[in-house]
């Protein structure tokens, strides 16, 4: 239909129960000096064959969006992914998540565009803007206009479309929530020997012998190799110790000055859970470099303040207090590696880390 409204028309009592919702909408347009140039359905009558065909197509798009969102959910929750070296089936886990969710969102966008372009009435209006405050009648008109727009979407009288939206958007809504709760679906410590409790410093990786601390080229380290106030990144002295096979093992070996070392030893020996007691050797202490917030390398050592900084999200850990977090998003301390020196004078780890290495949301501060 085509309609014209002017400011000179007689005002209408919007509280008149005889008025239809569209009558109230028209009155609101008149009061806002809006002229409808064109307002017409894109179909010849309701429930026409052409309209039903468009509804089926849009419903198919919503269902297709939901199907790919369901693929994302099933892959995210059910897929037995684990980190493995080499070319394995787990290599396809992340691509499948990205492709399925991407297609779901893309198809959803196409469905919304198709709805707006092919299903909604065609309207052209002209409005003169003004800044007067709204009266009670105008607020009522605004509410009725919003309800009329909802009616014009046609969901109520198109059950196929209503069902398709529900079935299509429900998996997508769950997909949006999945990353928030995904870490709670499976306990990473469920195995008899949880993967996240073991690094390359575990004696089992070295034939049940203590593992030496080595440089990235595999050469062992003596105490004299690290000057007072200095630090060095060390790796487990096992085959592949400095490779991705033991990506959770990089450790920062720090030679503290005497007074700082004493503070650190008192804090370690007084550790409330006892895990760090006796873990220092002389004035030397070693902490995991894997930040407990998001797994970045916490390797910026401030000698004067004895703070260890993570450059990714600015978490800071106090070396002299069991590497407790004192700033930033990290909530767990860095694990301390128990140190000693073997018969040849090289540093060794007397055991693996006693705290979980890296971000682990099943743990608490």
Short mmCIF file of C-alpha atoms in Angstrom, two decimals:
data_model
loop_
_atom_site.label_atom_id
_atom_site.label_comp_id
_atom_site.label_asym_id
_atom_site.label_seq_id
_atom_site.Cartn_x
_atom_site.Cartn_y
_atom_site.Cartn_z
CA UNK A 1 0.00 0.00 0.00
CA UNK A 2 0.98 3.63 -0.38
CA UNK A 3 0.07 6.17 2.31
CA UNK A 4 0.66 9.86 3.04
CA UNK A 5 0.60 11.59 6.41
CA UNK A 6 0.81 15.25 7.09
CA UNK A 7 1.17 17.46 10.15
CA UNK A 8 -2.20 19.09 9.45
CA UNK A 9 -4.25 15.88 9.88
CA UNK A 10 -6.62 15.64 12.84
CA UNK A 11 -4.95 14.12 15.97
CA UNK A 12 -6.03 10.62 16.98
CA UNK A 13 -6.70 9.40 20.52
CA UNK A 14 -4.17 6.59 20.79
CA UNK A 15 -6.04 5.13 23.77
CA UNK A 16 -9.08 4.40 21.61
CA UNK A 17 -9.58 0.59 21.86
CA UNK A 18 -10.97 0.54 18.33
CA UNK A 19 -7.61 1.46 16.87
CA UNK A 20 -5.44 -1.26 15.41
CA UNK A 21 -1.78 -1.44 16.16
CA UNK A 22 -1.01 -0.14 12.68
CA UNK A 23 -3.37 2.82 13.27
CA UNK A 24 -1.35 3.75 16.34
CA UNK A 25 1.85 3.36 14.35
CA UNK A 26 0.49 5.71 11.67
CA UNK A 27 -0.48 8.26 14.30
CA UNK A 28 3.01 8.12 15.71
CA UNK A 29 4.41 8.73 12.26
CA UNK A 30 2.12 11.71 11.79
CA UNK A 31 3.19 13.27 15.11
CA UNK A 32 6.83 12.81 14.17
CA UNK A 33 6.28 14.45 10.77
CA UNK A 34 7.03 11.22 8.98
CA UNK A 35 5.59 10.56 5.57
CA UNK A 36 5.37 6.99 4.30
CA UNK A 37 6.09 7.01 0.61
CA UNK A 38 5.77 3.25 0.12
CA UNK A 39 4.72 0.39 2.41
CA UNK A 40 3.81 -2.81 0.65
CA UNK A 41 4.16 -6.56 1.03
CA UNK A 42 6.50 -8.33 -1.33
CA UNK A 43 3.89 -11.05 -1.92
CA UNK A 44 0.40 -11.26 -3.42
CA UNK A 45 -1.54 -11.91 -0.22
CA UNK A 46 -0.51 -13.83 2.91
CA UNK A 47 0.68 -17.45 2.70
CA UNK A 48 1.14 -17.29 -1.04
CA UNK A 49 3.28 -19.87 -2.81
CA UNK A 50 6.06 -17.33 -3.29
CA UNK A 51 6.02 -16.43 0.42
CA UNK A 52 6.08 -20.07 1.47
CA UNK A 53 9.04 -20.70 -0.84
CA UNK A 54 10.99 -17.83 0.73
CA UNK A 55 10.09 -19.03 4.23
CA UNK A 56 11.35 -22.52 3.40
CA UNK A 57 14.62 -21.16 2.05
CA UNK A 58 15.23 -18.95 5.09
CA UNK A 59 14.24 -21.78 7.44
CA UNK A 60 16.76 -24.02 5.66
CA UNK A 61 19.49 -21.42 6.25
CA UNK A 62 18.70 -21.22 9.97
CA UNK A 63 18.72 -25.00 10.26
CA UNK A 64 21.99 -25.20 8.31
CA UNK A 65 23.52 -22.62 10.65
CA UNK A 66 22.38 -24.70 13.62
CA UNK A 67 23.79 -27.88 12.07
CA UNK A 68 27.29 -26.43 11.73
CA UNK A 69 27.05 -24.98 15.25
CA UNK A 70 26.19 -28.49 16.42
CA UNK A 71 29.27 -29.83 14.60
CA UNK A 72 31.32 -27.26 16.53
CA UNK A 73 29.78 -28.31 19.85
CA UNK A 74 30.22 -32.04 19.26
CA UNK A 75 33.82 -31.56 18.12
CA UNK A 76 34.62 -29.29 21.04
CA UNK A 77 33.19 -31.62 23.67
CA UNK A 78 33.53 -35.16 22.30
CA UNK A 79 36.72 -35.10 20.21
CA UNK A 80 39.48 -36.88 22.21
CA UNK A 81 42.08 -34.23 21.37
CA UNK A 82 45.49 -34.32 22.96
CA UNK A 83 48.85 -32.79 22.15
CA UNK A 84 50.85 -35.16 19.99
CA UNK A 85 54.00 -34.67 17.97
CA UNK A 86 53.94 -35.44 14.26
CA UNK A 87 51.01 -35.65 11.86
CA UNK A 88 48.02 -37.02 13.77
CA UNK A 89 44.24 -36.77 13.71
CA UNK A 90 44.44 -34.12 16.43
CA UNK A 91 45.94 -31.74 13.83
CA UNK A 92 42.43 -31.31 12.40
CA UNK A 93 40.78 -30.41 15.71
CA UNK A 94 41.32 -26.64 15.62
CA UNK A 95 40.57 -26.27 11.87
CA UNK A 96 37.30 -28.15 12.29
CA UNK A 97 36.30 -25.87 15.17
CA UNK A 98 37.12 -22.75 13.17
CA UNK A 99 35.51 -23.86 9.92
CA UNK A 100 32.30 -25.17 11.51
CA UNK A 101 31.72 -22.10 13.66
CA UNK A 102 32.69 -19.78 10.80
CA UNK A 103 30.23 -21.41 8.39
CA UNK A 104 27.51 -21.34 11.07
CA UNK A 105 27.90 -17.59 11.62
CA UNK A 106 28.18 -16.90 7.88
CA UNK A 107 25.00 -18.82 7.07
CA UNK A 108 23.21 -17.10 9.97
CA UNK A 109 24.15 -13.75 8.48
CA UNK A 110 22.85 -14.81 5.07
CA UNK A 111 19.57 -15.94 6.70
CA UNK A 112 19.09 -12.58 8.43
CA UNK A 113 19.86 -10.66 5.24
CA UNK A 114 17.49 -12.84 3.24
CA UNK A 115 14.76 -12.26 5.81
CA UNK A 116 15.19 -8.49 5.62
CA UNK A 117 15.42 -8.37 1.82
CA UNK A 118 12.94 -11.05 0.78
CA UNK A 119 10.36 -11.38 3.57
CA UNK A 120 9.78 -8.05 5.28
CA UNK A 121 7.45 -5.46 3.70
CA UNK A 122 9.07 -2.88 1.48
CA UNK A 123 8.98 0.56 3.11
CA UNK A 124 10.23 4.02 2.18
CA UNK A 125 9.62 6.87 4.65
CA UNK A 126 10.76 10.46 5.04
CA UNK A 127 11.15 12.05 8.49
CA UNK A 128 11.84 15.58 9.67
CA UNK A 129 13.96 15.37 12.80
CA UNK A 130 13.16 17.40 15.94
CA UNK A 131 14.43 17.32 19.51
CA UNK A 132 11.35 17.89 21.71
CA UNK A 133 10.92 15.60 24.78
CA UNK A 134 8.55 12.66 24.37
CA UNK A 135 5.05 12.75 25.90
CA UNK A 136 3.24 9.78 27.47
CA UNK A 137 1.30 9.27 24.26
CA UNK A 138 4.48 9.20 22.24
CA UNK A 139 6.00 6.61 24.56
CA UNK A 140 2.90 4.48 24.09
CA UNK A 141 3.20 4.94 20.36
CA UNK A 142 6.84 3.87 20.49
CA UNK A 143 5.96 0.70 22.36
CA UNK A 144 3.16 -0.15 19.95
CA UNK A 145 5.47 0.53 17.02
CA UNK A 146 8.01 -1.93 18.38
CA UNK A 147 5.26 -4.54 18.79
CA UNK A 148 4.04 -3.86 15.26
CA UNK A 149 7.53 -4.37 13.91
CA UNK A 150 7.62 -7.70 15.76
CA UNK A 151 4.29 -8.62 14.16
CA UNK A 152 5.60 -7.70 10.72
CA UNK A 153 8.50 -10.11 11.16
CA UNK A 154 5.85 -12.75 10.71
CA UNK A 155 7.32 -15.33 13.08
CA UNK A 156 4.05 -15.95 14.92
CA UNK A 157 2.14 -16.92 11.76
CA UNK A 158 5.02 -18.86 10.22
CA UNK A 159 5.57 -21.94 12.41
CA UNK A 160 8.20 -23.41 10.09
CA UNK A 161 10.29 -20.29 10.41
CA UNK A 162 9.74 -20.18 14.18
CA UNK A 163 10.91 -23.77 14.56
CA UNK A 164 13.89 -23.24 12.27
CA UNK A 165 15.01 -20.22 14.29
CA UNK A 166 14.74 -22.16 17.52
CA UNK A 167 16.54 -25.24 16.21
CA UNK A 168 19.13 -23.16 14.36
CA UNK A 169 20.01 -20.64 17.05
CA UNK A 170 19.96 -23.01 20.04
CA UNK A 171 23.20 -24.82 19.02
CA UNK A 172 24.77 -21.48 18.11
CA UNK A 173 23.93 -20.12 21.55
CA UNK A 174 25.48 -23.20 23.14
CA UNK A 175 28.53 -22.76 20.92
CA UNK A 176 28.95 -19.23 22.28
CA UNK A 177 28.90 -20.59 25.84
CA UNK A 178 31.09 -23.63 25.13
CA UNK A 179 34.49 -21.89 25.45
CA UNK A 180 33.40 -20.47 28.82
CA UNK A 181 32.72 -23.90 30.31
CA UNK A 182 34.82 -26.09 28.03
CA UNK A 183 37.71 -26.23 30.48
CA UNK A 184 35.37 -27.74 33.07
CA UNK A 185 34.14 -30.61 30.90
CA UNK A 186 37.12 -32.90 31.39
CA UNK A 187 39.51 -33.02 34.32
CA UNK A 188 43.07 -32.71 32.93
CA UNK A 189 44.28 -34.78 35.91
CA UNK A 190 41.96 -37.72 35.22
CA UNK A 191 44.77 -40.11 34.19
CA UNK A 192 46.63 -42.27 36.71
CA UNK A 193 49.69 -40.12 35.98
CA UNK A 194 48.25 -36.77 34.85
CA UNK A 195 50.10 -35.26 31.92
CA UNK A 196 50.14 -31.80 33.48
CA UNK A 197 51.97 -33.09 36.56
CA UNK A 198 55.03 -34.24 34.63
CA UNK A 199 57.74 -32.35 32.73
CA UNK A 200 61.13 -33.26 31.32
CA UNK A 201 62.64 -32.93 34.82
CA UNK A 202 60.78 -36.04 35.97
CA UNK A 203 63.46 -38.71 36.67
CA UNK A 204 61.31 -41.18 34.69
CA UNK A 205 62.39 -39.38 31.51
CA UNK A 206 66.01 -40.15 32.39
CA UNK A 207 65.86 -43.80 33.40
CA UNK A 208 64.91 -42.90 37.00
CA UNK A 209 68.10 -40.85 37.35
CA UNK A 210 68.17 -37.20 38.44
CA UNK A 211 67.91 -34.87 35.46
CA UNK A 212 70.60 -32.24 34.90
CA UNK A 213 69.83 -28.62 34.09
CA UNK A 214 71.28 -27.83 30.66
CA UNK A 215 71.51 -25.03 28.12
CA UNK A 216 69.56 -25.19 24.86
CA UNK A 217 72.54 -26.97 23.28
CA UNK A 218 72.44 -29.71 25.92
CA UNK A 219 75.56 -28.68 27.87
CA UNK A 220 75.23 -28.98 31.67
CA UNK A 221 75.46 -26.01 34.03
CA UNK A 222 77.65 -25.45 37.06
CA UNK A 223 76.88 -22.89 39.80
CA UNK A 224 79.78 -20.70 38.68
CA UNK A 225 78.18 -20.34 35.24
CA UNK A 226 75.57 -17.93 36.65
CA UNK A 227 76.90 -14.75 38.24
CA UNK A 228 75.31 -13.23 41.36
CA UNK A 229 72.18 -11.33 40.36
CA UNK A 230 72.10 -13.14 37.04
CA UNK A 231 69.74 -15.66 35.53
CA UNK A 232 69.72 -18.30 32.82
CA UNK A 233 67.05 -20.24 30.97
CA UNK A 234 67.63 -23.96 31.46
CA UNK A 235 66.13 -27.16 30.07
CA UNK A 236 66.02 -30.80 31.16
CA UNK A 237 69.14 -32.69 30.17
CA UNK A 238 67.32 -35.46 28.33
CA UNK A 239 67.04 -36.18 24.59
CA UNK A 240 64.86 -33.45 23.08
CA UNK A 241 64.84 -31.51 26.36
CA UNK A 242 64.98 -28.13 24.59
CA UNK A 243 62.42 -29.04 21.92
CA UNK A 244 58.63 -28.97 21.76
CA UNK A 245 58.60 -32.50 23.11
CA UNK A 246 59.15 -30.90 26.51
CA UNK A 247 57.57 -27.50 25.83
CA UNK A 248 56.40 -27.31 29.46
CA UNK A 249 59.93 -27.59 30.86
CA UNK A 250 61.79 -24.26 30.25
CA UNK A 251 62.93 -22.99 33.63
CA UNK A 252 64.58 -19.82 34.89
CA UNK A 253 67.63 -20.46 37.07
CA UNK A 254 68.42 -17.39 39.20
CA UNK A 255 71.53 -16.67 41.28
CA UNK A 256 70.24 -14.40 44.05
CA UNK A 257 72.34 -12.03 46.11
CA UNK A 258 72.90 -13.21 49.67
CA UNK A 259 70.25 -11.12 51.43
CA UNK A 260 67.63 -11.84 48.75
CA UNK A 261 68.51 -15.53 48.85
CA UNK A 262 67.89 -15.59 52.61
CA UNK A 263 64.44 -14.03 52.19
CA UNK A 264 63.62 -16.53 49.47
CA UNK A 265 64.78 -19.49 51.58
CA UNK A 266 62.73 -18.40 54.58
CA UNK A 267 59.64 -18.07 52.37
CA UNK A 268 60.27 -21.43 50.69
CA UNK A 269 60.87 -23.30 53.94
CA UNK A 270 57.76 -21.69 55.39
CA UNK A 271 55.60 -22.61 52.41
CA UNK A 272 52.15 -23.39 53.83
CA UNK A 273 51.75 -26.56 51.75
CA UNK A 274 55.38 -27.62 52.17
CA UNK A 275 56.05 -28.11 48.47
CA UNK A 276 58.89 -25.60 48.20
CA UNK A 277 60.66 -26.53 51.43
CA UNK A 278 64.32 -27.33 50.79
CA UNK A 279 64.05 -26.61 47.06
CA UNK A 280 66.86 -24.04 46.90
CA UNK A 281 70.55 -24.86 46.56
CA UNK A 282 72.74 -22.22 48.14
CA UNK A 283 71.73 -18.85 46.74
CA UNK A 284 70.17 -20.40 43.66
CA UNK A 285 66.46 -20.81 42.94
CA UNK A 286 64.68 -22.07 39.83
CA UNK A 287 61.12 -21.32 38.72
CA UNK A 288 59.08 -22.51 35.75
CA UNK A 289 59.03 -19.96 32.93
CA UNK A 290 55.49 -20.94 31.90
CA UNK A 291 53.14 -18.23 33.14
CA UNK A 292 50.24 -19.62 35.16
CA UNK A 293 47.81 -17.23 33.46
CA UNK A 294 47.96 -18.11 29.77
CA UNK A 295 51.18 -20.06 29.28
CA UNK A 296 53.38 -17.24 27.98
CA UNK A 297 57.10 -17.15 28.87
CA UNK A 298 57.51 -15.24 32.14
CA UNK A 299 61.14 -14.35 31.60
CA UNK A 300 61.65 -10.62 32.25
CA UNK A 301 63.66 -10.62 35.48
CA UNK A 302 64.00 -7.36 37.44
CA UNK A 303 67.07 -7.82 39.60
CA UNK A 304 66.48 -4.77 41.81
CA UNK A 305 62.87 -5.61 42.71
CA UNK A 306 63.18 -9.40 42.43
CA UNK A 307 60.13 -9.51 40.22
CA UNK A 308 59.58 -11.80 37.28
CA UNK A 309 57.38 -10.26 34.58
CA UNK A 310 55.31 -11.92 31.90
CA UNK A 311 55.27 -9.68 28.78
CA UNK A 312 51.97 -11.00 27.40
CA UNK A 313 49.50 -9.74 30.02
CA UNK A 314 51.83 -8.05 32.52
CA UNK A 315 51.54 -10.55 35.34
CA UNK A 316 54.29 -10.07 37.93
CA UNK A 317 55.66 -12.69 40.35
CA UNK A 318 57.74 -11.98 43.47
CA UNK A 319 60.82 -14.21 43.40
CA UNK A 320 61.53 -13.86 47.13
CA UNK A 321 58.01 -15.04 48.08
CA UNK A 322 57.63 -18.38 46.27
CA UNK A 323 56.97 -16.50 43.01
CA UNK A 324 53.51 -15.48 44.20
CA UNK A 325 51.63 -13.25 41.71
CA UNK A 326 51.50 -9.65 42.90
CA UNK A 327 50.15 -7.93 39.79
CA UNK A 328 48.21 -8.82 36.67
CA UNK A 329 45.72 -11.56 35.81
CA UNK A 330 47.72 -14.57 37.05
CA UNK A 331 46.27 -16.12 40.24
CA UNK A 332 48.70 -19.01 40.84
CA UNK A 333 52.36 -18.88 41.72
CA UNK A 334 55.10 -20.19 39.46
CA UNK A 335 56.21 -23.73 40.37
CA UNK A 336 59.66 -24.02 41.98
CA UNK A 337 62.09 -26.68 40.75
CA UNK A 338 63.98 -28.46 43.58
CA UNK A 339 67.73 -28.03 43.04
CA UNK A 340 70.93 -29.81 43.98
CA UNK A 341 74.39 -30.44 42.53
CA UNK A 342 75.63 -33.88 41.47
CA UNK A 343 79.01 -35.46 42.10
CA UNK A 344 80.49 -33.73 39.05
CA UNK A 345 79.35 -30.29 40.19
CA UNK A 346 76.47 -29.86 37.76
CA UNK A 347 72.99 -28.68 38.67
CA UNK A 348 70.33 -31.38 38.85
CA UNK A 349 66.64 -31.37 39.69
CA UNK A 350 66.04 -33.52 42.77
CA UNK A 351 62.48 -34.13 41.52
CA UNK A 352 59.96 -32.78 39.06
CA UNK A 353 58.00 -29.61 39.81
CA UNK A 354 55.68 -30.15 42.75
CA UNK A 355 53.09 -27.62 41.54
CA UNK A 356 51.22 -27.83 38.25
CA UNK A 357 53.14 -26.12 35.44
CA UNK A 358 51.39 -23.48 33.34
CA UNK A 359 47.74 -22.42 33.31
CA UNK A 360 45.55 -25.01 34.95
CA UNK A 361 42.04 -23.91 35.85
CA UNK A 362 41.33 -27.01 37.91
CA UNK A 363 43.75 -25.62 40.45
CA UNK A 364 43.07 -22.77 42.87
CA UNK A 365 45.42 -20.17 44.32
#
